[in-house]
């Protein structure tokens, strides 16, 4: 059964860094298009970044230049390096398999940035 498990969330001060991980199992990870989303309390879930099987990356404007998405196919793991964190980055962060369908989501990991 395919599964995604996020880790690495926590509490950090504004300006600090965190690195999230998303471990995949039961899926052909190396051919998957993967993404990170986040959902702040009371707000809709929003897309953060995407990485293709070839390593092409895209970022939301709100995180461009601060966040870096990466993948290690040998470890079936995707990462999100978050630098220069801001209080508005506070949210539950989810990883998602976008292709192939059906969509697959992780359970989420909380990131809290204090001012």
mmCIF file with all atom_site columns, C-alpha atoms in Angstrom:
data_model
loop_
_atom_site.group_PDB
_atom_site.id
_atom_site.type_symbol
_atom_site.label_atom_id
_atom_site.label_alt_id
_atom_site.label_comp_id
_atom_site.label_asym_id
_atom_site.label_entity_id
_atom_site.label_seq_id
_atom_site.pdbx_PDB_ins_code
_atom_site.Cartn_x
_atom_site.Cartn_y
_atom_site.Cartn_z
_atom_site.occupancy
_atom_site.B_iso_or_equiv
_atom_site.pdbx_formal_charge
_atom_site.auth_seq_id
_atom_site.auth_comp_id
_atom_site.auth_asym_id
_atom_site.auth_atom_id
_atom_site.pdbx_PDB_model_num
ATOM 1   C CA . UNK A 1 1   ? 0.000  0.000  0.000   1.00 0.00 ? 1   UNK A CA 1
ATOM 2   C CA . UNK A 1 2   ? 1.416  3.386  -1.012  1.00 0.00 ? 2   UNK A CA 1
ATOM 3   C CA . UNK A 1 3   ? 2.225  5.728  1.840   1.00 0.00 ? 3   UNK A CA 1
ATOM 4   C CA . UNK A 1 4   ? 3.894  9.089  2.456   1.00 0.00 ? 4   UNK A CA 1
ATOM 5   C CA . UNK A 1 5   ? 5.234  10.057 5.881   1.00 0.00 ? 5   UNK A CA 1
ATOM 6   C CA . UNK A 1 6   ? 6.425  13.573 6.681   1.00 0.00 ? 6   UNK A CA 1
ATOM 7   C CA . UNK A 1 7   ? 8.859  14.491 9.437   1.00 0.00 ? 7   UNK A CA 1
ATOM 8   C CA . UNK A 1 8   ? 11.048 17.365 10.542  1.00 0.00 ? 8   UNK A CA 1
ATOM 9   C CA . UNK A 1 9   ? 8.491  19.909 11.639  1.00 0.00 ? 9   UNK A CA 1
ATOM 10  C CA . UNK A 1 10  ? 8.805  21.888 14.840  1.00 0.00 ? 10  UNK A CA 1
ATOM 11  C CA . UNK A 1 11  ? 9.041  25.285 16.483  1.00 0.00 ? 11  UNK A CA 1
ATOM 12  C CA . UNK A 1 12  ? 11.592 27.782 15.202  1.00 0.00 ? 12  UNK A CA 1
ATOM 13  C CA . UNK A 1 13  ? 12.198 31.491 15.590  1.00 0.00 ? 13  UNK A CA 1
ATOM 14  C CA . UNK A 1 14  ? 11.704 33.871 12.702  1.00 0.00 ? 14  UNK A CA 1
ATOM 15  C CA . UNK A 1 15  ? 14.784 33.869 10.502  1.00 0.00 ? 15  UNK A CA 1
ATOM 16  C CA . UNK A 1 16  ? 15.588 30.279 11.354  1.00 0.00 ? 16  UNK A CA 1
ATOM 17  C CA . UNK A 1 17  ? 15.620 27.121 9.261   1.00 0.00 ? 17  UNK A CA 1
ATOM 18  C CA . UNK A 1 18  ? 13.972 23.716 9.182   1.00 0.00 ? 18  UNK A CA 1
ATOM 19  C CA . UNK A 1 19  ? 14.280 20.753 6.858   1.00 0.00 ? 19  UNK A CA 1
ATOM 20  C CA . UNK A 1 20  ? 11.248 18.606 6.206   1.00 0.00 ? 20  UNK A CA 1
ATOM 21  C CA . UNK A 1 21  ? 11.395 15.066 4.884   1.00 0.00 ? 21  UNK A CA 1
ATOM 22  C CA . UNK A 1 22  ? 8.789  12.967 3.101   1.00 0.00 ? 22  UNK A CA 1
ATOM 23  C CA . UNK A 1 23  ? 9.474  9.240  3.021   1.00 0.00 ? 23  UNK A CA 1
ATOM 24  C CA . UNK A 1 24  ? 7.617  7.287  0.349   1.00 0.00 ? 24  UNK A CA 1
ATOM 25  C CA . UNK A 1 25  ? 6.811  3.593  0.309   1.00 0.00 ? 25  UNK A CA 1
ATOM 26  C CA . UNK A 1 26  ? 4.746  1.344  -1.923  1.00 0.00 ? 26  UNK A CA 1
ATOM 27  C CA . UNK A 1 27  ? 5.120  3.657  -4.921  1.00 0.00 ? 27  UNK A CA 1
ATOM 28  C CA . UNK A 1 28  ? 7.593  3.949  -7.791  1.00 0.00 ? 28  UNK A CA 1
ATOM 29  C CA . UNK A 1 29  ? 9.091  7.053  -6.249  1.00 0.00 ? 29  UNK A CA 1
ATOM 30  C CA . UNK A 1 30  ? 11.696 7.797  -8.906  1.00 0.00 ? 30  UNK A CA 1
ATOM 31  C CA . UNK A 1 31  ? 9.004  8.402  -11.563 1.00 0.00 ? 31  UNK A CA 1
ATOM 32  C CA . UNK A 1 32  ? 6.641  10.299 -9.287  1.00 0.00 ? 32  UNK A CA 1
ATOM 33  C CA . UNK A 1 33  ? 5.963  14.014 -9.543  1.00 0.00 ? 33  UNK A CA 1
ATOM 34  C CA . UNK A 1 34  ? 6.022  15.164 -5.933  1.00 0.00 ? 34  UNK A CA 1
ATOM 35  C CA . UNK A 1 35  ? 4.951  18.359 -4.208  1.00 0.00 ? 35  UNK A CA 1
ATOM 36  C CA . UNK A 1 36  ? 4.729  20.147 -0.884  1.00 0.00 ? 36  UNK A CA 1
ATOM 37  C CA . UNK A 1 37  ? 1.563  21.907 0.251   1.00 0.00 ? 37  UNK A CA 1
ATOM 38  C CA . UNK A 1 38  ? 0.750  23.739 3.447   1.00 0.00 ? 38  UNK A CA 1
ATOM 39  C CA . UNK A 1 39  ? -2.359 24.718 5.337   1.00 0.00 ? 39  UNK A CA 1
ATOM 40  C CA . UNK A 1 40  ? -2.459 27.441 7.940   1.00 0.00 ? 40  UNK A CA 1
ATOM 41  C CA . UNK A 1 41  ? -5.194 27.418 10.536  1.00 0.00 ? 41  UNK A CA 1
ATOM 42  C CA . UNK A 1 42  ? -8.415 28.785 9.104   1.00 0.00 ? 42  UNK A CA 1
ATOM 43  C CA . UNK A 1 43  ? -7.029 28.954 5.578   1.00 0.00 ? 43  UNK A CA 1
ATOM 44  C CA . UNK A 1 44  ? -7.178 26.805 2.464   1.00 0.00 ? 44  UNK A CA 1
ATOM 45  C CA . UNK A 1 45  ? -4.402 24.388 1.654   1.00 0.00 ? 45  UNK A CA 1
ATOM 46  C CA . UNK A 1 46  ? -1.909 25.995 -0.716  1.00 0.00 ? 46  UNK A CA 1
ATOM 47  C CA . UNK A 1 47  ? 0.766  24.658 -3.017  1.00 0.00 ? 47  UNK A CA 1
ATOM 48  C CA . UNK A 1 48  ? 4.357  25.406 -1.986  1.00 0.00 ? 48  UNK A CA 1
ATOM 49  C CA . UNK A 1 49  ? 6.719  23.614 -4.395  1.00 0.00 ? 49  UNK A CA 1
ATOM 50  C CA . UNK A 1 50  ? 6.911  20.804 -6.945  1.00 0.00 ? 50  UNK A CA 1
ATOM 51  C CA . UNK A 1 51  ? 9.657  18.544 -8.247  1.00 0.00 ? 51  UNK A CA 1
ATOM 52  C CA . UNK A 1 52  ? 9.431  16.296 -11.282 1.00 0.00 ? 52  UNK A CA 1
ATOM 53  C CA . UNK A 1 53  ? 11.080 12.944 -11.803 1.00 0.00 ? 53  UNK A CA 1
ATOM 54  C CA . UNK A 1 54  ? 13.781 14.755 -13.779 1.00 0.00 ? 54  UNK A CA 1
ATOM 55  C CA . UNK A 1 55  ? 14.427 17.150 -10.921 1.00 0.00 ? 55  UNK A CA 1
ATOM 56  C CA . UNK A 1 56  ? 12.756 20.207 -12.403 1.00 0.00 ? 56  UNK A CA 1
ATOM 57  C CA . UNK A 1 57  ? 11.475 22.436 -9.607  1.00 0.00 ? 57  UNK A CA 1
ATOM 58  C CA . UNK A 1 58  ? 8.816  25.116 -9.244  1.00 0.00 ? 58  UNK A CA 1
ATOM 59  C CA . UNK A 1 59  ? 7.978  27.328 -6.274  1.00 0.00 ? 59  UNK A CA 1
ATOM 60  C CA . UNK A 1 60  ? 5.166  29.511 -5.070  1.00 0.00 ? 60  UNK A CA 1
ATOM 61  C CA . UNK A 1 61  ? 6.122  33.170 -5.131  1.00 0.00 ? 61  UNK A CA 1
ATOM 62  C CA . UNK A 1 62  ? 5.744  33.372 -1.362  1.00 0.00 ? 62  UNK A CA 1
ATOM 63  C CA . UNK A 1 63  ? 8.623  30.928 -0.771  1.00 0.00 ? 63  UNK A CA 1
ATOM 64  C CA . UNK A 1 64  ? 10.822 31.469 -3.830  1.00 0.00 ? 64  UNK A CA 1
ATOM 65  C CA . UNK A 1 65  ? 14.413 32.133 -2.841  1.00 0.00 ? 65  UNK A CA 1
ATOM 66  C CA . UNK A 1 66  ? 13.870 30.854 0.723   1.00 0.00 ? 66  UNK A CA 1
ATOM 67  C CA . UNK A 1 67  ? 12.721 27.245 0.266   1.00 0.00 ? 67  UNK A CA 1
ATOM 68  C CA . UNK A 1 68  ? 14.412 24.468 -1.703  1.00 0.00 ? 68  UNK A CA 1
ATOM 69  C CA . UNK A 1 69  ? 12.713 21.245 -2.751  1.00 0.00 ? 69  UNK A CA 1
ATOM 70  C CA . UNK A 1 70  ? 14.867 18.204 -3.462  1.00 0.00 ? 70  UNK A CA 1
ATOM 71  C CA . UNK A 1 71  ? 14.621 14.451 -3.792  1.00 0.00 ? 71  UNK A CA 1
ATOM 72  C CA . UNK A 1 72  ? 16.815 11.434 -3.204  1.00 0.00 ? 72  UNK A CA 1
ATOM 73  C CA . UNK A 1 73  ? 15.477 8.595  -5.338  1.00 0.00 ? 73  UNK A CA 1
ATOM 74  C CA . UNK A 1 74  ? 17.854 6.107  -3.742  1.00 0.00 ? 74  UNK A CA 1
ATOM 75  C CA . UNK A 1 75  ? 16.198 6.811  -0.385  1.00 0.00 ? 75  UNK A CA 1
ATOM 76  C CA . UNK A 1 76  ? 12.648 7.263  -1.731  1.00 0.00 ? 76  UNK A CA 1
ATOM 77  C CA . UNK A 1 77  ? 12.612 10.589 0.075   1.00 0.00 ? 77  UNK A CA 1
ATOM 78  C CA . UNK A 1 78  ? 11.716 14.165 -0.782  1.00 0.00 ? 78  UNK A CA 1
ATOM 79  C CA . UNK A 1 79  ? 12.906 17.179 1.193   1.00 0.00 ? 79  UNK A CA 1
ATOM 80  C CA . UNK A 1 80  ? 11.973 20.787 1.775   1.00 0.00 ? 80  UNK A CA 1
ATOM 81  C CA . UNK A 1 81  ? 14.755 22.996 3.094   1.00 0.00 ? 81  UNK A CA 1
ATOM 82  C CA . UNK A 1 82  ? 13.175 26.109 4.582   1.00 0.00 ? 82  UNK A CA 1
ATOM 83  C CA . UNK A 1 83  ? 15.381 29.097 5.327   1.00 0.00 ? 83  UNK A CA 1
ATOM 84  C CA . UNK A 1 84  ? 14.643 32.643 6.492   1.00 0.00 ? 84  UNK A CA 1
ATOM 85  C CA . UNK A 1 85  ? 11.387 31.440 7.983   1.00 0.00 ? 85  UNK A CA 1
ATOM 86  C CA . UNK A 1 86  ? 8.650  33.946 8.718   1.00 0.00 ? 86  UNK A CA 1
ATOM 87  C CA . UNK A 1 87  ? 5.673  33.744 11.090  1.00 0.00 ? 87  UNK A CA 1
ATOM 88  C CA . UNK A 1 88  ? 3.410  33.552 8.041   1.00 0.00 ? 88  UNK A CA 1
ATOM 89  C CA . UNK A 1 89  ? 5.086  30.243 7.128   1.00 0.00 ? 89  UNK A CA 1
ATOM 90  C CA . UNK A 1 90  ? 3.382  28.680 10.154  1.00 0.00 ? 90  UNK A CA 1
ATOM 91  C CA . UNK A 1 91  ? 1.220  25.817 8.899   1.00 0.00 ? 91  UNK A CA 1
ATOM 92  C CA . UNK A 1 92  ? 0.833  22.089 8.643   1.00 0.00 ? 92  UNK A CA 1
ATOM 93  C CA . UNK A 1 93  ? 3.036  20.959 5.767   1.00 0.00 ? 93  UNK A CA 1
ATOM 94  C CA . UNK A 1 94  ? 1.933  18.045 3.599   1.00 0.00 ? 94  UNK A CA 1
ATOM 95  C CA . UNK A 1 95  ? 3.736  16.105 0.922   1.00 0.00 ? 95  UNK A CA 1
ATOM 96  C CA . UNK A 1 96  ? 1.783  14.866 -2.065  1.00 0.00 ? 96  UNK A CA 1
ATOM 97  C CA . UNK A 1 97  ? 2.303  12.529 -4.951  1.00 0.00 ? 97  UNK A CA 1
ATOM 98  C CA . UNK A 1 98  ? 0.852  14.371 -7.917  1.00 0.00 ? 98  UNK A CA 1
ATOM 99  C CA . UNK A 1 99  ? 1.592  11.785 -10.584 1.00 0.00 ? 99  UNK A CA 1
ATOM 100 C CA . UNK A 1 100 ? 0.716  9.091  -11.247 1.00 0.00 ? 100 UNK A CA 1
ATOM 101 C CA . UNK A 1 101 ? -2.836 9.330  -10.051 1.00 0.00 ? 101 UNK A CA 1
ATOM 102 C CA . UNK A 1 102 ? -4.552 8.841  -7.720  1.00 0.00 ? 102 UNK A CA 1
ATOM 103 C CA . UNK A 1 103 ? -3.242 11.655 -5.568  1.00 0.00 ? 103 UNK A CA 1
ATOM 104 C CA . UNK A 1 104 ? -1.517 10.483 -2.426  1.00 0.00 ? 104 UNK A CA 1
ATOM 105 C CA . UNK A 1 105 ? -1.091 12.658 0.681   1.00 0.00 ? 105 UNK A CA 1
ATOM 106 C CA . UNK A 1 106 ? 0.960  12.355 3.817   1.00 0.00 ? 106 UNK A CA 1
ATOM 107 C CA . UNK A 1 107 ? -0.450 13.018 7.264   1.00 0.00 ? 107 UNK A CA 1
ATOM 108 C CA . UNK A 1 108 ? 1.291  16.377 7.644   1.00 0.00 ? 108 UNK A CA 1
ATOM 109 C CA . UNK A 1 109 ? 3.882  17.889 9.960   1.00 0.00 ? 109 UNK A CA 1
ATOM 110 C CA . UNK A 1 110 ? 3.422  21.087 11.955  1.00 0.00 ? 110 UNK A CA 1
ATOM 111 C CA . UNK A 1 111 ? 5.782  24.011 11.417  1.00 0.00 ? 111 UNK A CA 1
ATOM 112 C CA . UNK A 1 112 ? 5.470  26.926 13.810  1.00 0.00 ? 112 UNK A CA 1
ATOM 113 C CA . UNK A 1 113 ? 7.525  30.089 13.369  1.00 0.00 ? 113 UNK A CA 1
ATOM 114 C CA . UNK A 1 114 ? 7.588  32.450 16.326  1.00 0.00 ? 114 UNK A CA 1
ATOM 115 C CA . UNK A 1 115 ? 8.175  36.167 15.940  1.00 0.00 ? 115 UNK A CA 1
#
